[in-house]
Short mmCIF file of C-alpha atoms in Angstrom, two decimals:
data_model
loop_
_atom_site.label_atom_id
_atom_site.label_comp_id
_atom_site.label_asym_id
_atom_site.label_seq_id
_atom_site.Cartn_x
_atom_site.Cartn_y
_atom_site.Cartn_z
CA MET A 292 0.00 0.00 0.00
CA ARG A 293 2.76 2.45 0.92
CA SER A 294 4.66 1.85 -2.32
CA THR A 295 1.45 2.38 -4.32
CA LEU A 296 0.70 5.63 -2.51
CA SER A 297 4.26 6.80 -3.07
CA LEU A 298 3.97 6.04 -6.78
CA VAL A 299 0.64 7.88 -7.05
CA HIS A 300 1.99 10.85 -5.09
CA ARG A 301 5.14 11.17 -7.20
CA TRP A 302 3.31 10.92 -10.53
CA LEU A 303 0.62 13.31 -9.36
CA GLY A 304 3.23 15.86 -8.40
CA GLY A 305 5.19 15.40 -11.59
CA LEU A 306 2.19 15.77 -13.87
CA VAL A 307 0.17 18.55 -12.20
CA GLY A 308 2.72 20.25 -9.98
CA LEU A 309 3.24 23.14 -12.39
CA GLY A 310 -0.50 23.81 -12.58
CA LEU A 311 -0.74 23.80 -8.80
CA ALA A 312 2.20 26.21 -8.62
CA VAL A 313 0.42 28.62 -10.98
CA LEU A 314 -2.79 28.46 -8.94
CA GLY A 315 -0.86 28.95 -5.70
CA LEU A 316 1.10 32.00 -6.86
CA THR A 317 -1.82 33.73 -8.55
CA GLY A 318 -4.12 32.99 -5.63
CA ALA A 319 -1.64 34.40 -3.11
CA ALA A 320 -1.29 37.59 -5.18
CA LEU A 321 -5.06 38.05 -5.57
CA LEU A 322 -5.58 37.79 -1.82
CA TRP A 323 -3.84 41.16 -1.49
CA LYS A 324 -5.32 42.86 -4.60
CA PRO A 325 -6.77 45.85 -2.72
CA TRP A 326 -3.26 46.82 -1.61
CA TRP A 327 -1.49 46.68 -4.98
CA ALA A 328 -4.16 47.22 -7.68
CA GLY A 329 -3.45 50.97 -7.68
CA VAL A 330 -7.07 52.14 -7.46
CA ALA A 331 -7.33 53.09 -3.78
CA GLN A 332 -10.08 55.64 -3.19
CA ASN A 333 -12.49 56.12 -0.29
CA ALA A 334 -12.45 52.69 1.33
CA ARG A 335 -15.96 52.85 2.77
CA VAL A 336 -19.54 51.93 2.01
CA PRO A 337 -21.19 54.58 -0.22
CA THR A 338 -24.12 56.69 0.92
CA ASP A 339 -27.50 56.36 -0.80
CA ALA A 340 -26.76 59.42 -2.94
CA GLU A 341 -23.36 58.00 -3.92
CA THR A 342 -24.94 54.64 -4.74
CA LEU A 343 -27.31 56.39 -7.16
CA ALA A 344 -24.37 58.25 -8.72
CA ILE A 345 -22.47 54.97 -9.16
CA ILE A 346 -25.51 53.30 -10.75
CA ALA A 347 -25.88 56.23 -13.14
CA GLY A 348 -22.19 56.10 -14.05
CA ALA A 349 -22.32 52.35 -14.63
CA GLY A 350 -25.46 52.68 -16.73
CA LYS A 351 -23.80 55.23 -19.02
CA ILE A 352 -21.11 52.75 -20.04
CA GLY A 353 -23.52 49.85 -20.53
CA ALA A 354 -22.58 47.84 -17.44
CA ARG A 355 -24.24 44.48 -16.86
CA ASN A 356 -23.58 44.68 -13.15
CA VAL A 357 -21.77 46.80 -10.61
CA THR A 358 -20.31 45.89 -7.22
CA LEU A 359 -20.35 48.82 -4.83
CA PRO A 360 -17.30 50.06 -2.90
CA SER A 361 -16.51 48.54 0.48
CA PRO A 362 -14.12 49.16 3.39
CA GLU A 363 -11.75 46.71 1.69
CA PHE A 364 -11.91 47.95 -1.91
CA GLY A 365 -12.73 51.63 -2.25
CA VAL A 366 -14.08 51.79 -5.81
CA ALA A 367 -17.08 50.29 -7.58
CA GLN A 368 -16.33 47.49 -10.03
CA ALA A 369 -18.52 47.32 -13.13
CA GLY A 370 -18.80 44.30 -15.40
CA LEU A 371 -19.06 45.08 -19.14
CA PRO A 372 -19.90 42.83 -22.09
CA HIS A 373 -17.24 40.63 -23.70
CA GLY A 374 -15.04 40.42 -20.60
CA GLY A 375 -14.55 44.15 -20.14
CA GLY A 376 -14.85 46.10 -16.92
CA ALA A 377 -14.42 49.46 -15.24
CA TYR A 378 -13.71 51.14 -11.93
CA ILE A 379 -16.09 53.88 -10.83
CA GLY A 380 -15.61 56.37 -7.99
CA HIS A 381 -18.10 57.24 -5.25
CA ASP A 382 -19.21 60.24 -7.29
CA GLY A 383 -20.00 58.12 -10.35
CA ALA A 384 -16.89 59.24 -12.26
CA LEU A 385 -15.19 56.70 -14.51
CA LEU A 386 -11.72 55.98 -13.09
CA ALA A 387 -10.50 53.20 -15.38
CA ARG A 388 -11.89 51.02 -18.15
CA TRP A 389 -10.61 47.91 -19.90
CA GLY A 390 -11.78 45.80 -22.80
CA SER A 391 -10.35 42.42 -21.78
CA SER A 392 -8.68 40.68 -18.87
CA TRP A 393 -5.27 41.30 -20.49
CA ASP A 394 -5.49 45.07 -19.97
CA ARG A 395 -4.87 45.17 -16.21
CA PRO A 396 -2.64 42.97 -14.00
CA GLU A 397 -5.38 42.15 -11.48
CA THR A 398 -7.86 41.05 -14.15
CA PHE A 399 -5.16 39.05 -15.94
CA LEU A 400 -4.20 37.27 -12.71
CA PHE A 401 -7.84 36.51 -11.95
CA ASP A 402 -8.37 35.02 -15.41
CA LEU A 403 -5.18 32.99 -15.05
CA HIS A 404 -6.18 31.75 -11.60
CA HIS A 405 -9.82 31.03 -12.40
CA HIS A 406 -9.67 29.98 -16.06
CA LEU A 407 -5.96 29.38 -16.84
CA LEU A 408 -6.63 31.78 -19.76
CA MET A 409 -8.70 29.02 -21.42
CA GLY A 410 -12.29 29.99 -20.63
CA GLU A 411 -14.70 27.32 -19.41
CA THR A 412 -12.29 24.49 -20.22
CA GLY A 413 -9.62 26.09 -18.06
CA GLU A 414 -12.14 26.57 -15.26
CA LEU A 415 -12.86 22.82 -15.23
CA ILE A 416 -9.14 22.12 -15.17
CA THR A 417 -8.69 24.36 -12.12
CA GLY A 418 -11.46 22.42 -10.39
CA TRP A 419 -9.69 19.13 -10.98
CA LEU A 420 -6.42 20.71 -9.90
CA GLY A 421 -8.15 21.53 -6.60
CA ILE A 422 -9.01 17.85 -6.20
CA ALA A 423 -5.41 16.98 -7.06
CA ALA A 424 -4.16 19.37 -4.35
CA ALA A 425 -6.40 17.65 -1.80
CA ALA A 426 -5.26 14.19 -2.93
CA PHE A 427 -1.65 15.40 -2.90
CA THR A 428 -2.07 16.55 0.71
CA ILE A 429 -3.74 13.38 2.00
CA THR A 430 -1.29 10.97 0.38
CA GLY A 431 1.62 13.17 1.50
CA LEU A 432 0.48 13.03 5.14
CA ILE A 433 0.22 9.25 5.00
CA LEU A 434 3.70 8.95 3.48
CA TRP A 435 5.20 11.43 5.97
CA TRP A 436 3.94 9.73 9.11
CA PRO A 437 6.58 6.91 9.29
CA THR A 438 9.35 9.54 8.82
CA ARG A 439 7.96 12.07 11.33
CA ARG A 440 11.01 11.83 13.61
CA THR A 441 13.14 13.44 10.89
CA PHE A 442 10.91 16.55 10.80
CA ARG A 443 12.75 19.85 10.40
CA LEU A 444 11.01 23.18 9.72
CA ARG A 445 12.94 25.12 7.05
CA PRO A 446 11.65 27.64 4.51
CA LEU A 447 13.91 26.15 1.82
CA PRO A 448 15.85 22.90 1.38
CA PRO A 449 19.35 23.03 2.95
CA ARG A 450 20.76 21.73 -0.36
CA PHE A 451 19.16 21.38 -3.75
CA THR A 452 19.94 17.69 -3.98
CA ARG A 453 17.11 15.25 -4.58
CA PRO A 454 17.12 13.67 -1.06
CA ALA A 455 17.23 17.10 0.65
CA VAL A 456 14.44 18.47 -1.54
CA ILE A 457 12.25 15.43 -0.84
CA LEU A 458 12.71 15.73 2.95
CA HIS A 459 11.95 19.44 2.82
CA HIS A 460 8.94 18.76 0.57
CA ARG A 461 7.47 16.35 3.13
CA ASP A 462 8.01 18.64 6.12
CA ILE A 463 6.62 21.81 4.51
CA GLY A 464 3.71 19.81 3.15
CA VAL A 465 2.79 18.68 6.66
CA VAL A 466 2.95 22.21 8.09
CA LEU A 467 0.69 23.59 5.34
CA ALA A 468 -1.52 20.53 4.93
CA LEU A 469 -4.71 22.01 6.40
CA PRO A 470 -4.51 25.37 4.56
CA ILE A 471 -3.77 23.63 1.24
CA LEU A 472 -6.59 21.16 1.85
CA LEU A 473 -8.95 24.08 2.58
CA ALA A 474 -7.88 25.97 -0.55
CA GLY A 475 -8.07 22.91 -2.79
CA LEU A 476 -11.44 21.63 -1.58
CA THR A 477 -13.22 24.99 -1.50
CA GLY A 478 -11.93 25.83 -4.98
CA ALA A 479 -12.94 22.45 -6.40
CA MET A 480 -16.40 22.58 -4.78
CA MET A 481 -17.08 26.03 -6.24
CA VAL A 482 -16.04 25.09 -9.77
CA LEU A 483 -17.28 21.48 -9.91
CA LYS A 484 -20.89 22.05 -8.87
CA PRO A 485 -21.91 18.35 -8.70
CA LEU A 486 -19.01 17.69 -6.32
CA GLY A 487 -20.04 20.56 -4.06
CA MET A 488 -23.66 19.43 -4.07
CA ALA A 489 -22.70 15.83 -3.26
CA LEU A 490 -20.42 16.78 -0.36
CA LEU A 491 -22.93 19.22 1.15
CA ALA A 492 -26.06 17.15 0.47
CA PRO A 493 -26.11 15.46 3.92
CA LEU A 494 -26.56 18.87 5.58
CA SER A 495 -30.12 19.44 4.31
CA PRO A 496 -33.03 17.45 2.83
CA SER A 497 -32.87 17.52 -0.95
CA GLY A 498 -36.45 18.81 -1.15
CA GLU A 499 -35.60 21.91 0.85
CA VAL A 500 -32.57 22.67 -1.32
CA SER A 501 -34.54 22.14 -4.55
CA ALA A 502 -37.34 24.40 -3.34
CA TRP A 503 -34.85 27.12 -2.45
CA GLN A 504 -33.03 26.91 -5.78
CA ALA A 505 -36.22 26.77 -7.89
CA LYS A 506 -36.62 29.64 -10.34
CA PRO A 507 -40.29 30.59 -10.59
CA ASP A 508 -41.67 32.42 -13.61
CA LEU A 509 -41.76 36.10 -12.75
CA PRO A 510 -44.04 38.76 -14.26
CA THR A 511 -42.62 40.53 -17.28
CA ASN A 512 -41.00 43.83 -16.39
CA THR A 513 -41.78 46.57 -18.90
CA LEU A 514 -40.85 49.56 -16.73
CA ALA A 515 -37.68 51.64 -16.80
CA PRO A 516 -35.83 51.55 -13.48
CA ASP A 517 -36.73 54.12 -10.82
CA TRP A 518 -33.55 53.53 -8.82
CA PRO A 519 -34.49 55.50 -5.68
CA ARG A 520 -37.66 53.40 -5.42
CA LEU A 521 -35.79 50.19 -6.18
CA LEU A 522 -33.23 50.85 -3.43
CA ALA A 523 -35.92 51.94 -1.00
CA ALA A 524 -37.90 48.76 -1.66
CA ALA A 525 -34.81 46.63 -1.00
CA HIS A 526 -34.11 48.38 2.31
CA THR A 527 -37.75 48.10 3.30
CA ARG A 528 -37.64 44.32 2.71
CA PHE A 529 -34.30 43.86 4.51
CA PRO A 530 -33.78 46.89 6.80
CA ASP A 531 -30.48 45.54 8.16
CA GLY A 532 -29.12 44.67 4.70
CA GLU A 533 -26.29 46.50 2.97
CA THR A 534 -26.68 46.98 -0.78
CA ARG A 535 -23.70 45.35 -2.50
CA MET A 536 -24.50 44.63 -6.15
CA ILE A 537 -26.78 45.96 -8.86
CA ILE A 538 -27.51 43.59 -11.77
CA TRP A 539 -29.25 44.79 -14.95
CA PRO A 540 -31.63 42.49 -16.87
CA ARG A 541 -29.97 40.21 -19.41
CA GLU A 542 -33.05 40.02 -21.62
CA PRO A 543 -35.89 42.52 -22.23
CA GLY A 544 -38.68 41.90 -19.74
CA ASP A 545 -36.41 40.41 -17.07
CA PRO A 546 -36.42 42.01 -13.60
CA PHE A 547 -33.68 44.08 -12.02
CA THR A 548 -31.65 42.34 -9.31
CA ILE A 549 -30.19 43.79 -6.13
CA ARG A 550 -27.84 41.76 -3.95
CA MET A 551 -27.54 42.64 -0.29
CA ARG A 552 -25.44 41.44 2.60
CA ARG A 553 -27.14 40.89 5.92
CA PRO A 554 -25.09 40.93 9.18
CA GLN A 555 -25.20 37.14 9.53
CA GLU A 556 -23.54 36.52 6.16
CA TRP A 557 -19.86 35.78 5.67
CA HIS A 558 -19.90 36.57 1.94
CA PRO A 559 -18.53 40.11 1.42
CA ASN A 560 -21.18 40.85 -1.21
CA GLY A 561 -23.93 38.85 0.42
CA ARG A 562 -26.19 36.26 -1.14
CA THR A 563 -29.49 37.86 -0.20
CA THR A 564 -31.16 38.79 -3.49
CA LEU A 565 -34.23 40.67 -4.65
CA ASN A 566 -35.78 40.65 -8.12
CA LEU A 567 -37.73 43.84 -8.74
CA ALA A 568 -39.80 45.54 -11.40
CA GLY A 569 -38.74 48.99 -12.53
CA ASP A 570 -41.18 50.71 -10.17
CA GLY A 571 -39.73 48.99 -7.11
CA THR A 572 -42.27 46.16 -6.85
CA VAL A 573 -40.57 43.16 -5.23
CA LEU A 574 -41.19 40.12 -7.44
CA LEU A 575 -39.02 37.66 -5.53
CA ALA A 576 -36.83 37.90 -2.42
CA ARG A 577 -34.38 35.30 -1.12
CA ASP A 578 -33.12 35.77 2.43
CA ALA A 579 -29.73 34.01 2.49
CA PRO A 580 -29.57 33.52 6.31
CA ALA A 581 -32.90 31.66 6.08
CA ALA A 582 -31.63 29.25 3.39
CA PRO A 583 -31.18 25.52 4.10
CA LEU A 584 -27.91 24.66 5.82
CA ALA A 585 -26.44 23.08 2.68
CA VAL A 586 -27.06 26.31 0.74
CA ARG A 587 -25.53 28.43 3.51
CA ALA A 588 -22.48 26.15 3.59
CA ASN A 589 -22.13 26.52 -0.18
CA ASN A 590 -22.35 30.31 0.18
CA ALA A 591 -19.44 30.14 2.65
CA LEU A 592 -17.08 28.50 0.14
CA TYR A 593 -16.12 31.72 -1.63
CA PRO A 594 -15.29 33.80 1.47
CA LEU A 595 -13.25 30.90 2.85
CA HIS A 596 -11.37 30.35 -0.42
CA SER A 597 -10.71 34.03 -1.14
CA ALA A 598 -10.28 35.09 2.52
CA ARG A 599 -12.81 37.84 1.81
CA MET A 600 -14.83 37.66 4.98
CA ALA A 601 -17.40 40.31 5.86
CA ASP A 602 -16.05 40.13 9.42
CA SER A 603 -12.74 42.03 9.26
CA ALA A 604 -11.51 40.38 12.47
CA MET A 605 -11.63 37.00 10.69
CA ALA A 606 -10.47 38.26 7.30
CA LEU A 607 -6.84 39.15 8.09
CA PRO A 608 -5.86 35.90 9.89
CA LEU A 609 -7.55 33.86 7.16
CA ARG A 610 -5.82 35.91 4.45
CA ILE A 611 -2.43 35.19 6.03
CA VAL A 612 -3.19 31.48 6.30
CA MET A 613 -4.37 31.26 2.70
CA THR A 614 -1.35 33.25 1.50
CA LEU A 615 0.92 30.69 3.14
CA ALA A 616 -1.13 27.97 1.47
CA GLY A 617 -0.69 29.60 -1.95
CA LEU A 618 3.05 30.15 -1.56
CA GLY A 619 3.51 26.68 -0.14
CA LEU A 620 1.56 25.14 -3.01
CA ALA A 621 3.74 27.03 -5.47
CA LEU A 622 6.93 25.82 -3.79
CA LEU A 623 5.76 22.23 -3.36
CA GLY A 624 4.35 21.99 -6.86
CA SER A 625 7.40 23.41 -8.63
CA LEU A 626 9.90 21.34 -6.65
CA ALA A 627 7.80 18.21 -7.22
CA VAL A 628 8.03 18.74 -10.97
CA VAL A 629 11.78 19.35 -10.88
CA THR A 630 12.66 16.34 -8.72
CA PHE A 631 10.26 14.01 -10.53
CA TRP A 632 11.52 14.71 -14.03
CA ARG A 633 15.17 15.10 -13.04
CA ALA A 634 15.06 11.57 -11.62
CA ARG A 635 13.91 10.31 -15.03
CA MET A 636 16.61 12.05 -17.03
CA PRO A 637 19.40 9.76 -18.24
CA ALA A 638 22.50 10.06 -16.12
CA ARG A 639 25.39 11.91 -17.70
CA SER A 640 28.40 9.81 -18.54
CA THR A 641 31.34 10.33 -16.21
CA THR A 642 33.85 8.50 -18.48
CA PRO A 643 36.70 10.90 -19.30
CA MET A 644 37.09 11.88 -22.90
CA ILE A 645 40.36 10.58 -24.41
CA PRO A 646 41.64 12.49 -27.42
CA GLN A 647 41.86 10.32 -30.53
CA GLY A 648 45.28 8.91 -31.06
CA LEU A 649 46.35 9.08 -27.41
CA GLY A 650 44.55 5.98 -26.20
CA ALA A 651 46.77 3.39 -27.93
CA GLY A 652 50.09 2.40 -26.46
#
């Protein structure tokens, strides 16, 4: 059994280690995006008047959705068609605009981390890489246990020889096992929906989850948006909710959507949603804290994976832990690839070269 696990672990590392290293590095960088993206403004929640100004500014550029500023990220982020986006200030002024994910470093890194620059196919690959990271961690712990007495905590191998790298790989892997397992599983469960549903299914009866996720037919909306009335209706329905996202209809006749975050929610943008007609009539409201436990657990995956917790006291420690997980995954994955394939390279000949004509006596 141990030899089989060792074989699986080595081949897994050799084949997917580079992909795990890319996910680890990009993920660690994105955790700190608000501090290096270069768009720092007023890091606070906008007032009602500022929210209306942001909505107006986003509407002028044809935004499909806009996420309002927060104490973490001080500008609104608008989503535009064809992968474009924009940053909008509290006063509704356009601060920056881009046409694709390649135009800004933070959007490029997000696309690389989430899609590997390959769209939906890349997204599926990242999901399977998350499963590989979890499998890597579990098999590594099993293989490490008999050698636990040799444990030494070092940031880097003492020598870059294969035995030293392998010992260091095992020890660092044990230290970062839980953070890497958390990052890998939460990422895989978000991307591979059937996996997430299967793992969370025991938390709630399937009938309750199906009823919550059902999408009823809503009345056709033919009215232009009266945004003050829309926002007022949302706050009337959830007085303790904080408006976080505005989503415009995708098709004519669809309702407008407002996402709110209630105090009980971990998700920084909340999962409480309202579908409204243009005059502020509430057509459908979903109160996220009242959702079945399986749905609430699924809503917690993103804040855990991204370390973007609504509770700032929890956010910083989790961000540090997940940063270590990302850097550790990058180190472990890259070294696994190097040691695996170096071991399979033909050994160089050590026979000295004898000039022709000097070998005969």
